[in-house]
């Protein structure tokens, strides 16, 4: 689709919703994939500043992404809230908004979804840390998925490793392949991401109760094994 046609569609959305739309789309094509990262913050900020003050009152973020860095969602949501009128920040989801993109969506006052739109579990991947395992042939650092690590320990319980000594043995086997400090990073990021998501949910103009917020978070964990599938409609805010 040409840039001209894309701009026309955005303008039609703005007219229908009486808002200003900022689009953030990261590619997930094979060999051309891009993740949510901190370098986009200044770009979005420039787009918002390019709007007149009266145009910033109601802002829509058109979002498509498979996720990315765990510290970016809070910054993006805070920036939209700083400029928009209270209760007037929405996320428009045409299709996929997984992982970090789900965290961003949870911080909106309104999520507008198509029938095909997908939220996903809040899982973070450590891309290329100094303690990540390396591929034997290329010596390149391999990514570590937080959900892969937690899934490993869930598997231990399913196959009958319930006693503390059995779980410790499973942990020792894992540390033979993944550096303990990398596992520590996994644990820290998992808790950090959950905390950020809960804080973002509490920033809504019409906030849910604390119990409902935790229920939404439990929903992301229960669906953690199906990142590419729709989360239960109950958690589509």
JSON list of C-alpha atoms in Angstrom, two decimals:
[
{"chain": "A", "resi": 1, "resn": "UNK", "atom": "CA", "xyz": [0.00, 0.00, 0.00]},
{"chain": "A", "resi": 2, "resn": "UNK", "atom": "CA", "xyz": [1.35, 3.41, -0.95]},
{"chain": "A", "resi": 3, "resn": "UNK", "atom": "CA", "xyz": [2.14, 6.09, 1.64]},
{"chain": "A", "resi": 4, "resn": "UNK", "atom": "CA", "xyz": [-0.61, 8.25, 0.15]},
{"chain": "A", "resi": 5, "resn": "UNK", "atom": "CA", "xyz": [-3.23, 5.55, 0.71]},
{"chain": "A", "resi": 6, "resn": "UNK", "atom": "CA", "xyz": [-1.99, 4.87, 4.25]},
{"chain": "A", "resi": 7, "resn": "UNK", "atom": "CA", "xyz": [-2.29, 8.56, 5.13]},
{"chain": "A", "resi": 8, "resn": "UNK", "atom": "CA", "xyz": [-5.80, 8.62, 3.67]},
{"chain": "A", "resi": 9, "resn": "UNK", "atom": "CA", "xyz": [-6.89, 5.69, 5.86]},
{"chain": "A", "resi": 10, "resn": "UNK", "atom": "CA", "xyz": [-5.36, 7.32, 8.95]},
{"chain": "A", "resi": 11, "resn": "UNK", "atom": "CA", "xyz": [-7.22, 10.54, 8.19]},
{"chain": "A", "resi": 12, "resn": "UNK", "atom": "CA", "xyz": [-10.49, 8.62, 7.84]},
{"chain": "A", "resi": 13, "resn": "UNK", "atom": "CA", "xyz": [-9.92, 6.98, 11.24]},
{"chain": "A", "resi": 14, "resn": "UNK", "atom": "CA", "xyz": [-9.17, 10.38, 12.78]},
{"chain": "A", "resi": 15, "resn": "UNK", "atom": "CA", "xyz": [-12.35, 11.85, 11.33]},
{"chain": "A", "resi": 16, "resn": "UNK", "atom": "CA", "xyz": [-14.50, 8.95, 12.54]},
{"chain": "A", "resi": 17, "resn": "UNK", "atom": "CA", "xyz": [-13.02, 8.93, 16.05]},
{"chain": "A", "resi": 18, "resn": "UNK", "atom": "CA", "xyz": [-12.46, 12.70, 16.35]},
{"chain": "A", "resi": 19, "resn": "UNK", "atom": "CA", "xyz": [-8.86, 12.04, 17.38]},
{"chain": "A", "resi": 20, "resn": "UNK", "atom": "CA", "xyz": [-5.28, 12.16, 16.18]},
{"chain": "A", "resi": 21, "resn": "UNK", "atom": "CA", "xyz": [-3.67, 8.85, 15.27]},
{"chain": "A", "resi": 22, "resn": "UNK", "atom": "CA", "xyz": [-0.01, 7.96, 15.69]},
{"chain": "A", "resi": 23, "resn": "UNK", "atom": "CA", "xyz": [0.99, 4.63, 14.16]},
{"chain": "A", "resi": 24, "resn": "UNK", "atom": "CA", "xyz": [3.67, 2.36, 15.62]},
{"chain": "A", "resi": 25, "resn": "UNK", "atom": "CA", "xyz": [4.17, -0.78, 13.53]},
{"chain": "A", "resi": 26, "resn": "UNK", "atom": "CA", "xyz": [7.15, -3.14, 13.87]},
{"chain": "A", "resi": 27, "resn": "UNK", "atom": "CA", "xyz": [7.79, -5.69, 11.14]},
{"chain": "A", "resi": 28, "resn": "UNK", "atom": "CA", "xyz": [7.65, -9.40, 11.92]},
{"chain": "A", "resi": 29, "resn": "UNK", "atom": "CA", "xyz": [8.63, -10.60, 8.46]},
{"chain": "A", "resi": 30, "resn": "UNK", "atom": "CA", "xyz": [11.30, -13.27, 8.25]},
{"chain": "A", "resi": 31, "resn": "UNK", "atom": "CA", "xyz": [14.71, -11.59, 8.11]},
{"chain": "A", "resi": 32, "resn": "UNK", "atom": "CA", "xyz": [13.15, -8.14, 8.59]},
{"chain": "A", "resi": 33, "resn": "UNK", "atom": "CA", "xyz": [11.78, -8.41, 12.11]},
{"chain": "A", "resi": 34, "resn": "UNK", "atom": "CA", "xyz": [12.00, -5.40, 14.43]},
{"chain": "A", "resi": 35, "resn": "UNK", "atom": "CA", "xyz": [11.14, -5.21, 18.13]},
{"chain": "A", "resi": 36, "resn": "UNK", "atom": "CA", "xyz": [9.84, -2.44, 20.37]},
{"chain": "A", "resi": 37, "resn": "UNK", "atom": "CA", "xyz": [12.90, -0.45, 21.45]},
{"chain": "A", "resi": 38, "resn": "UNK", "atom": "CA", "xyz": [13.83, 2.79, 23.17]},
{"chain": "A", "resi": 39, "resn": "UNK", "atom": "CA", "xyz": [14.85, 4.57, 19.98]},
{"chain": "A", "resi": 40, "resn": "UNK", "atom": "CA", "xyz": [11.19, 4.99, 19.03]},
{"chain": "A", "resi": 41, "resn": "UNK", "atom": "CA", "xyz": [10.38, 7.13, 22.08]},
{"chain": "A", "resi": 42, "resn": "UNK", "atom": "CA", "xyz": [11.94, 10.31, 20.68]},
{"chain": "A", "resi": 43, "resn": "UNK", "atom": "CA", "xyz": [10.27, 9.73, 17.30]},
{"chain": "A", "resi": 44, "resn": "UNK", "atom": "CA", "xyz": [6.81, 9.40, 18.83]},
{"chain": "A", "resi": 45, "resn": "UNK", "atom": "CA", "xyz": [7.52, 12.43, 21.00]},
{"chain": "A", "resi": 46, "resn": "UNK", "atom": "CA", "xyz": [8.33, 14.49, 17.89]},
{"chain": "A", "resi": 47, "resn": "UNK", "atom": "CA", "xyz": [5.08, 13.39, 16.24]},
{"chain": "A", "resi": 48, "resn": "UNK", "atom": "CA", "xyz": [3.06, 14.43, 19.29]},
{"chain": "A", "resi": 49, "resn": "UNK", "atom": "CA", "xyz": [4.83, 17.79, 19.53]},
{"chain": "A", "resi": 50, "resn": "UNK", "atom": "CA", "xyz": [4.06, 18.30, 15.84]},
{"chain": "A", "resi": 51, "resn": "UNK", "atom": "CA", "xyz": [0.36, 18.42, 16.70]},
{"chain": "A", "resi": 52, "resn": "UNK", "atom": "CA", "xyz": [-1.40, 21.55, 17.87]},
{"chain": "A", "resi": 53, "resn": "UNK", "atom": "CA", "xyz": [-2.29, 21.57, 21.56]},
{"chain": "A", "resi": 54, "resn": "UNK", "atom": "CA", "xyz": [-6.00, 21.22, 20.87]},
{"chain": "A", "resi": 55, "resn": "UNK", "atom": "CA", "xyz": [-5.27, 18.24, 18.57]},
{"chain": "A", "resi": 56, "resn": "UNK", "atom": "CA", "xyz": [-3.46, 16.36, 21.34]},
{"chain": "A", "resi": 57, "resn": "UNK", "atom": "CA", "xyz": [-6.50, 16.16, 23.60]},
{"chain": "A", "resi": 58, "resn": "UNK", "atom": "CA", "xyz": [-7.57, 12.77, 22.20]},
{"chain": "A", "resi": 59, "resn": "UNK", "atom": "CA", "xyz": [-4.75, 10.51, 21.00]},
{"chain": "A", "resi": 60, "resn": "UNK", "atom": "CA", "xyz": [-4.95, 7.07, 19.40]},
{"chain": "A", "resi": 61, "resn": "UNK", "atom": "CA", "xyz": [-1.95, 4.76, 19.11]},
{"chain": "A", "resi": 62, "resn": "UNK", "atom": "CA", "xyz": [-2.31, 2.42, 16.13]},
{"chain": "A", "resi": 63, "resn": "UNK", "atom": "CA", "xyz": [-0.22, -0.54, 17.30]},
{"chain": "A", "resi": 64, "resn": "UNK", "atom": "CA", "xyz": [1.15, -3.69, 15.70]},
{"chain": "A", "resi": 65, "resn": "UNK", "atom": "CA", "xyz": [4.11, -5.50, 17.25]},
{"chain": "A", "resi": 66, "resn": "UNK", "atom": "CA", "xyz": [5.32, -8.87, 18.54]},
{"chain": "A", "resi": 67, "resn": "UNK", "atom": "CA", "xyz": [6.96, -7.18, 21.55]},
{"chain": "A", "resi": 68, "resn": "UNK", "atom": "CA", "xyz": [10.41, -6.01, 22.60]},
{"chain": "A", "resi": 69, "resn": "UNK", "atom": "CA", "xyz": [12.24, -4.25, 25.41]},
{"chain": "A", "resi": 70, "resn": "UNK", "atom": "CA", "xyz": [10.55, -4.39, 28.82]},
{"chain": "A", "resi": 71, "resn": "UNK", "atom": "CA", "xyz": [11.32, -0.81, 29.89]},
{"chain": "A", "resi": 72, "resn": "UNK", "atom": "CA", "xyz": [9.77, 0.93, 26.86]},
{"chain": "A", "resi": 73, "resn": "UNK", "atom": "CA", "xyz": [5.99, 0.43, 27.41]},
{"chain": "A", "resi": 74, "resn": "UNK", "atom": "CA", "xyz": [5.91, 2.55, 30.57]},
{"chain": "A", "resi": 75, "resn": "UNK", "atom": "CA", "xyz": [7.70, 5.41, 28.80]},
{"chain": "A", "resi": 76, "resn": "UNK", "atom": "CA", "xyz": [5.39, 5.30, 25.78]},
{"chain": "A", "resi": 77, "resn": "UNK", "atom": "CA", "xyz": [2.17, 5.18, 27.81]},
{"chain": "A", "resi": 78, "resn": "UNK", "atom": "CA", "xyz": [3.36, 7.95, 30.17]},
{"chain": "A", "resi": 79, "resn": "UNK", "atom": "CA", "xyz": [4.17, 10.15, 27.19]},
{"chain": "A", "resi": 80, "resn": "UNK", "atom": "CA", "xyz": [0.70, 9.75, 25.66]},
{"chain": "A", "resi": 81, "resn": "UNK", "atom": "CA", "xyz": [-0.91, 10.45, 29.04]},
{"chain": "A", "resi": 82, "resn": "UNK", "atom": "CA", "xyz": [1.22, 13.56, 29.52]},
{"chain": "A", "resi": 83, "resn": "UNK", "atom": "CA", "xyz": [-0.17, 15.19, 26.38]},
{"chain": "A", "resi": 84, "resn": "UNK", "atom": "CA", "xyz": [-3.70, 13.79, 26.04]},
{"chain": "A", "resi": 85, "resn": "UNK", "atom": "CA", "xyz": [-6.75, 14.75, 28.04]},
{"chain": "A", "resi": 86, "resn": "UNK", "atom": "CA", "xyz": [-7.55, 12.45, 30.97]},
{"chain": "A", "resi": 87, "resn": "UNK", "atom": "CA", "xyz": [-9.42, 9.38, 29.74]},
{"chain": "A", "resi": 88, "resn": "UNK", "atom": "CA", "xyz": [-8.63, 10.10, 26.08]},
{"chain": "A", "resi": 89, "resn": "UNK", "atom": "CA", "xyz": [-5.75, 7.74, 25.27]},
{"chain": "A", "resi": 90, "resn": "UNK", "atom": "CA", "xyz": [-6.72, 4.72, 23.17]},
{"chain": "A", "resi": 91, "resn": "UNK", "atom": "CA", "xyz": [-4.84, 1.87, 21.51]},
{"chain": "A", "resi": 92, "resn": "UNK", "atom": "CA", "xyz": [-6.11, 0.67, 18.12]},
{"chain": "A", "resi": 93, "resn": "UNK", "atom": "CA", "xyz": [-5.27, -2.98, 17.44]},
{"chain": "A", "resi": 94, "resn": "UNK", "atom": "CA", "xyz": [-5.78, -4.23, 13.88]},
{"chain": "A", "resi": 95, "resn": "UNK", "atom": "CA", "xyz": [-4.12, -7.58, 14.52]},
{"chain": "A", "resi": 96, "resn": "UNK", "atom": "CA", "xyz": [-1.19, -8.57, 16.77]},
{"chain": "A", "resi": 97, "resn": "UNK", "atom": "CA", "xyz": [-0.06, -6.78, 19.91]},
{"chain": "A", "resi": 98, "resn": "UNK", "atom": "CA", "xyz": [2.02, -9.33, 21.78]},
{"chain": "A", "resi": 99, "resn": "UNK", "atom": "CA", "xyz": [4.32, -9.22, 24.79]},
{"chain": "A", "resi": 100, "resn": "UNK", "atom": "CA", "xyz": [5.54, -5.63, 25.31]},
{"chain": "A", "resi": 101, "resn": "UNK", "atom": "CA", "xyz": [2.81, -4.38, 22.96]},
{"chain": "A", "resi": 102, "resn": "UNK", "atom": "CA", "xyz": [0.24, -6.02, 25.23]},
{"chain": "A", "resi": 103, "resn": "UNK", "atom": "CA", "xyz": [1.74, -4.11, 28.16]},
{"chain": "A", "resi": 104, "resn": "UNK", "atom": "CA", "xyz": [1.30, -0.85, 26.22]},
{"chain": "A", "resi": 105, "resn": "UNK", "atom": "CA", "xyz": [-2.32, -1.73, 25.43]},
{"chain": "A", "resi": 106, "resn": "UNK", "atom": "CA", "xyz": [-3.09, -2.50, 29.08]},
{"chain": "A", "resi": 107, "resn": "UNK", "atom": "CA", "xyz": [-2.12, 1.08, 29.92]},
{"chain": "A", "resi": 108, "resn": "UNK", "atom": "CA", "xyz": [-4.71, 2.63, 27.59]},
{"chain": "A", "resi": 109, "resn": "UNK", "atom": "CA", "xyz": [-8.09, 4.01, 28.64]},
{"chain": "A", "resi": 110, "resn": "UNK", "atom": "CA", "xyz": [-9.65, 2.16, 25.72]},
{"chain": "A", "resi": 111, "resn": "UNK", "atom": "CA", "xyz": [-8.55, -0.73, 23.50]},
{"chain": "A", "resi": 112, "resn": "UNK", "atom": "CA", "xyz": [-10.25, -0.87, 20.11]},
{"chain": "A", "resi": 113, "resn": "UNK", "atom": "CA", "xyz": [-9.81, -4.30, 18.54]},
{"chain": "A", "resi": 114, "resn": "UNK", "atom": "CA", "xyz": [-10.82, -5.92, 15.27]},
{"chain": "A", "resi": 115, "resn": "UNK", "atom": "CA", "xyz": [-12.28, -9.42, 15.40]},
{"chain": "A", "resi": 116, "resn": "UNK", "atom": "CA", "xyz": [-8.84, -10.78, 14.49]},
{"chain": "A", "resi": 117, "resn": "UNK", "atom": "CA", "xyz": [-6.90, -8.70, 17.03]},
{"chain": "A", "resi": 118, "resn": "UNK", "atom": "CA", "xyz": [-4.69, -10.52, 19.51]},
{"chain": "A", "resi": 119, "resn": "UNK", "atom": "CA", "xyz": [-3.33, -9.66, 22.91]},
{"chain": "A", "resi": 120, "resn": "UNK", "atom": "CA", "xyz": [-0.70, -12.04, 24.23]},
{"chain": "A", "resi": 121, "resn": "UNK", "atom": "CA", "xyz": [1.08, -13.11, 27.40]},
{"chain": "A", "resi": 122, "resn": "UNK", "atom": "CA", "xyz": [3.59, -10.71, 28.86]},
{"chain": "A", "resi": 123, "resn": "UNK", "atom": "CA", "xyz": [6.78, -12.59, 28.07]},
{"chain": "A", "resi": 124, "resn": "UNK", "atom": "CA", "xyz": [10.13, -10.92, 27.63]},
{"chain": "A", "resi": 125, "resn": "UNK", "atom": "CA", "xyz": [13.09, -12.17, 25.60]},
{"chain": "A", "resi": 126, "resn": "UNK", "atom": "CA", "xyz": [16.68, -11.37, 26.59]},
{"chain": "A", "resi": 127, "resn": "UNK", "atom": "CA", "xyz": [18.18, -10.78, 23.17]},
{"chain": "A", "resi": 128, "resn": "UNK", "atom": "CA", "xyz": [21.96, -10.80, 23.48]},
{"chain": "A", "resi": 129, "resn": "UNK", "atom": "CA", "xyz": [23.12, -10.40, 27.07]},
{"chain": "A", "resi": 130, "resn": "UNK", "atom": "CA", "xyz": [26.73, -11.16, 28.06]},
{"chain": "A", "resi": 131, "resn": "UNK", "atom": "CA", "xyz": [25.63, -14.32, 29.89]},
{"chain": "A", "resi": 132, "resn": "UNK", "atom": "CA", "xyz": [23.34, -15.68, 27.17]},
{"chain": "A", "resi": 133, "resn": "UNK", "atom": "CA", "xyz": [24.29, -19.14, 25.83]},
{"chain": "A", "resi": 134, "resn": "UNK", "atom": "CA", "xyz": [26.16, -19.21, 22.53]},
{"chain": "A", "resi": 135, "resn": "UNK", "atom": "CA", "xyz": [25.50, -21.16, 19.35]},
{"chain": "A", "resi": 136, "resn": "UNK", "atom": "CA", "xyz": [28.31, -23.65, 18.76]},
{"chain": "A", "resi": 137, "resn": "UNK", "atom": "CA", "xyz": [28.82, -23.09, 15.03]},
{"chain": "A", "resi": 138, "resn": "UNK", "atom": "CA", "xyz": [28.55, -19.28, 14.84]},
{"chain": "A", "resi": 139, "resn": "UNK", "atom": "CA", "xyz": [29.44, -18.43, 18.46]},
{"chain": "A", "resi": 140, "resn": "UNK", "atom": "CA", "xyz": [26.54, -15.96, 18.43]},
{"chain": "A", "resi": 141, "resn": "UNK", "atom": "CA", "xyz": [24.59, -15.21, 21.59]},
{"chain": "A", "resi": 142, "resn": "UNK", "atom": "CA", "xyz": [21.21, -16.96, 21.68]},
{"chain": "A", "resi": 143, "resn": "UNK", "atom": "CA", "xyz": [18.09, -15.22, 23.02]},
{"chain": "A", "resi": 144, "resn": "UNK", "atom": "CA", "xyz": [16.51, -16.41, 26.26]},
{"chain": "A", "resi": 145, "resn": "UNK", "atom": "CA", "xyz": [12.73, -16.34, 26.56]},
{"chain": "A", "resi": 146, "resn": "UNK", "atom": "CA", "xyz": [11.38, -15.74, 30.04]},
{"chain": "A", "resi": 147, "resn": "UNK", "atom": "CA", "xyz": [8.44, -18.02, 29.29]},
{"chain": "A", "resi": 148, "resn": "UNK", "atom": "CA", "xyz": [10.75, -20.79, 28.08]},
{"chain": "A", "resi": 149, "resn": "UNK", "atom": "CA", "xyz": [12.49, -20.79, 31.45]},
{"chain": "A", "resi": 150, "resn": "UNK", "atom": "CA", "xyz": [9.26, -20.75, 33.46]},
{"chain": "A", "resi": 151, "resn": "UNK", "atom": "CA", "xyz": [7.88, -23.41, 31.12]},
{"chain": "A", "resi": 152, "resn": "UNK", "atom": "CA", "xyz": [10.85, -25.64, 31.93]},
{"chain": "A", "resi": 153, "resn": "UNK", "atom": "CA", "xyz": [10.06, -25.56, 35.64]},
{"chain": "A", "resi": 154, "resn": "UNK", "atom": "CA", "xyz": [6.36, -26.16, 34.94]},
{"chain": "A", "resi": 155, "resn": "UNK", "atom": "CA", "xyz": [7.37, -29.21, 32.91]},
{"chain": "A", "resi": 156, "resn": "UNK", "atom": "CA", "xyz": [9.40, -30.55, 35.84]},
{"chain": "A", "resi": 157, "resn": "UNK", "atom": "CA", "xyz": [6.29, -30.48, 38.01]},
{"chain": "A", "resi": 158, "resn": "UNK", "atom": "CA", "xyz": [4.17, -32.14, 35.33]},
{"chain": "A", "resi": 159, "resn": "UNK", "atom": "CA", "xyz": [6.58, -35.07, 35.02]},
{"chain": "A", "resi": 160, "resn": "UNK", "atom": "CA", "xyz": [6.58, -35.58, 38.78]},
{"chain": "A", "resi": 161, "resn": "UNK", "atom": "CA", "xyz": [9.51, -33.50, 40.09]},
{"chain": "A", "resi": 162, "resn": "UNK", "atom": "CA", "xyz": [7.74, -32.08, 43.12]},
{"chain": "A", "resi": 163, "resn": "UNK", "atom": "CA", "xyz": [10.21, -32.56, 45.98]},
{"chain": "A", "resi": 164, "resn": "UNK", "atom": "CA", "xyz": [12.69, -29.72, 46.67]},
{"chain": "A", "resi": 165, "resn": "UNK", "atom": "CA", "xyz": [15.70, -31.95, 45.93]},
{"chain": "A", "resi": 166, "resn": "UNK", "atom": "CA", "xyz": [14.21, -32.95, 42.56]},
{"chain": "A", "resi": 167, "resn": "UNK", "atom": "CA", "xyz": [13.57, -29.32, 41.62]},
{"chain": "A", "resi": 168, "resn": "UNK", "atom": "CA", "xyz": [17.11, -28.41, 42.69]},
{"chain": "A", "resi": 169, "resn": "UNK", "atom": "CA", "xyz": [18.48, -31.15, 40.46]},
{"chain": "A", "resi": 170, "resn": "UNK", "atom": "CA", "xyz": [16.45, -29.76, 37.57]},
{"chain": "A", "resi": 171, "resn": "UNK", "atom": "CA", "xyz": [17.81, -26.28, 38.29]},
{"chain": "A", "resi": 172, "resn": "UNK", "atom": "CA", "xyz": [21.38, -27.60, 38.31]},
{"chain": "A", "resi": 173, "resn": "UNK", "atom": "CA", "xyz": [20.83, -29.27, 34.94]},
{"chain": "A", "resi": 174, "resn": "UNK", "atom": "CA", "xyz": [19.53, -25.99, 33.53]},
{"chain": "A", "resi": 175, "resn": "UNK", "atom": "CA", "xyz": [22.56, -24.05, 34.81]},
{"chain": "A", "resi": 176, "resn": "UNK", "atom": "CA", "xyz": [24.79, -26.43, 32.85]},
{"chain": "A", "resi": 177, "resn": "UNK", "atom": "CA", "xyz": [23.40, -24.81, 29.70]},
{"chain": "A", "resi": 178, "resn": "UNK", "atom": "CA", "xyz": [22.35, -21.32, 30.84]},
{"chain": "A", "resi": 179, "resn": "UNK", "atom": "CA", "xyz": [24.50, -19.07, 33.03]},
{"chain": "A", "resi": 180, "resn": "UNK", "atom": "CA", "xyz": [23.00, -18.53, 36.54]},
{"chain": "A", "resi": 181, "resn": "UNK", "atom": "CA", "xyz": [23.24, -14.74, 36.13]},
{"chain": "A", "resi": 182, "resn": "UNK", "atom": "CA", "xyz": [21.19, -15.00, 32.93]},
{"chain": "A", "resi": 183, "resn": "UNK", "atom": "CA", "xyz": [18.55, -16.93, 34.88]},
{"chain": "A", "resi": 184, "resn": "UNK", "atom": "CA", "xyz": [18.66, -14.21, 37.53]},
{"chain": "A", "resi": 185, "resn": "UNK", "atom": "CA", "xyz": [18.00, -11.64, 34.81]},
{"chain": "A", "resi": 186, "resn": "UNK", "atom": "CA", "xyz": [15.05, -13.72, 33.62]},
{"chain": "A", "resi": 187, "resn": "UNK", "atom": "CA", "xyz": [13.53, -13.73, 37.12]},
{"chain": "A", "resi": 188, "resn": "UNK", "atom": "CA", "xyz": [14.09, -9.98, 37.57]},
{"chain": "A", "resi": 189, "resn": "UNK", "atom": "CA", "xyz": [12.57, -9.07, 34.19]},
{"chain": "A", "resi": 190, "resn": "UNK", "atom": "CA", "xyz": [9.54, -11.27, 34.78]},
{"chain": "A", "resi": 191, "resn": "UNK", "atom": "CA", "xyz": [8.72, -9.57, 38.08]},
{"chain": "A", "resi": 192, "resn": "UNK", "atom": "CA", "xyz": [9.57, -6.13, 36.69]},
{"chain": "A", "resi": 193, "resn": "UNK", "atom": "CA", "xyz": [7.27, -6.57, 33.70]},
{"chain": "A", "resi": 194, "resn": "UNK", "atom": "CA", "xyz": [4.37, -7.75, 35.86]},
{"chain": "A", "resi": 195, "resn": "UNK", "atom": "CA", "xyz": [4.85, -4.75, 38.16]},
{"chain": "A", "resi": 196, "resn": "UNK", "atom": "CA", "xyz": [4.90, -2.32, 35.22]},
{"chain": "A", "resi": 197, "resn": "UNK", "atom": "CA", "xyz": [1.75, -3.88, 33.74]},
{"chain": "A", "resi": 198, "resn": "UNK", "atom": "CA", "xyz": [-0.09, -3.58, 37.06]},
{"chain": "A", "resi": 199, "resn": "UNK", "atom": "CA", "xyz": [0.99, 0.05, 37.42]},
{"chain": "A", "resi": 200, "resn": "UNK", "atom": "CA", "xyz": [-0.14, 0.84, 33.88]},
{"chain": "A", "resi": 201, "resn": "UNK", "atom": "CA", "xyz": [-3.54, -0.74, 34.53]},
{"chain": "A", "resi": 202, "resn": "UNK", "atom": "CA", "xyz": [-3.90, 1.54, 37.56]},
{"chain": "A", "resi": 203, "resn": "UNK", "atom": "CA", "xyz": [-3.30, 4.66, 35.40]},
{"chain": "A", "resi": 204, "resn": "UNK", "atom": "CA", "xyz": [-6.57, 4.22, 33.51]},
{"chain": "A", "resi": 205, "resn": "UNK", "atom": "CA", "xyz": [-9.03, 7.09, 33.90]},
{"chain": "A", "resi": 206, "resn": "UNK", "atom": "CA", "xyz": [-11.66, 4.51, 34.85]},
{"chain": "A", "resi": 207, "resn": "UNK", "atom": "CA", "xyz": [-9.47, 2.01, 36.71]},
{"chain": "A", "resi": 208, "resn": "UNK", "atom": "CA", "xyz": [-10.40, -1.56, 37.50]},
{"chain": "A", "resi": 209, "resn": "UNK", "atom": "CA", "xyz": [-10.30, -2.80, 41.06]},
{"chain": "A", "resi": 210, "resn": "UNK", "atom": "CA", "xyz": [-7.03, -4.21, 42.38]},
{"chain": "A", "resi": 211, "resn": "UNK", "atom": "CA", "xyz": [-8.59, -7.68, 42.28]},
{"chain": "A", "resi": 212, "resn": "UNK", "atom": "CA", "xyz": [-9.56, -7.26, 38.61]},
{"chain": "A", "resi": 213, "resn": "UNK", "atom": "CA", "xyz": [-6.06, -6.02, 37.74]},
{"chain": "A", "resi": 214, "resn": "UNK", "atom": "CA", "xyz": [-4.52, -9.13, 39.29]},
{"chain": "A", "resi": 215, "resn": "UNK", "atom": "CA", "xyz": [-7.08, -11.29, 37.51]},
{"chain": "A", "resi": 216, "resn": "UNK", "atom": "CA", "xyz": [-5.97, -9.80, 34.18]},
{"chain": "A", "resi": 217, "resn": "UNK", "atom": "CA", "xyz": [-2.35, -10.54, 35.07]},
{"chain": "A", "resi": 218, "resn": "UNK", "atom": "CA", "xyz": [-3.26, -14.11, 36.02]},
{"chain": "A", "resi": 219, "resn": "UNK", "atom": "CA", "xyz": [-4.89, -14.41, 32.60]},
{"chain": "A", "resi": 220, "resn": "UNK", "atom": "CA", "xyz": [-1.65, -13.50, 30.86]},
{"chain": "A", "resi": 221, "resn": "UNK", "atom": "CA", "xyz": [0.15, -16.23, 32.81]},
{"chain": "A", "resi": 222, "resn": "UNK", "atom": "CA", "xyz": [-2.50, -18.86, 32.13]},
{"chain": "A", "resi": 223, "resn": "UNK", "atom": "CA", "xyz": [-2.22, -18.17, 28.42]},
{"chain": "A", "resi": 224, "resn": "UNK", "atom": "CA", "xyz": [1.57, -17.96, 28.38]},
{"chain": "A", "resi": 225, "resn": "UNK", "atom": "CA", "xyz": [1.93, -21.12, 26.33]},
{"chain": "A", "resi": 226, "resn": "UNK", "atom": "CA", "xyz": [-0.03, -19.75, 23.38]},
{"chain": "A", "resi": 227, "resn": "UNK", "atom": "CA", "xyz": [1.58, -16.44, 22.55]},
{"chain": "A", "resi": 228, "resn": "UNK", "atom": "CA", "xyz": [0.21, -16.41, 19.00]},
{"chain": "A", "resi": 229, "resn": "UNK", "atom": "CA", "xyz": [-3.38, -17.09, 19.93]},
{"chain": "A", "resi": 230, "resn": "UNK", "atom": "CA", "xyz": [-6.07, -14.77, 21.17]},
{"chain": "A", "resi": 231, "resn": "UNK", "atom": "CA", "xyz": [-6.25, -14.32, 24.90]},
{"chain": "A", "resi": 232, "resn": "UNK", "atom": "CA", "xyz": [-9.62, -15.02, 26.47]},
{"chain": "A", "resi": 233, "resn": "UNK", "atom": "CA", "xyz": [-12.11, -12.24, 25.70]},
{"chain": "A", "resi": 234, "resn": "UNK", "atom": "CA", "xyz": [-12.37, -11.64, 29.43]},
{"chain": "A", "resi": 235, "resn": "UNK", "atom": "CA", "xyz": [-8.96, -10.02, 29.30]},
{"chain": "A", "resi": 236, "resn": "UNK", "atom": "CA", "xyz": [-9.64, -7.86, 26.25]},
{"chain": "A", "resi": 237, "resn": "UNK", "atom": "CA", "xyz": [-9.92, -4.60, 28.16]}
]
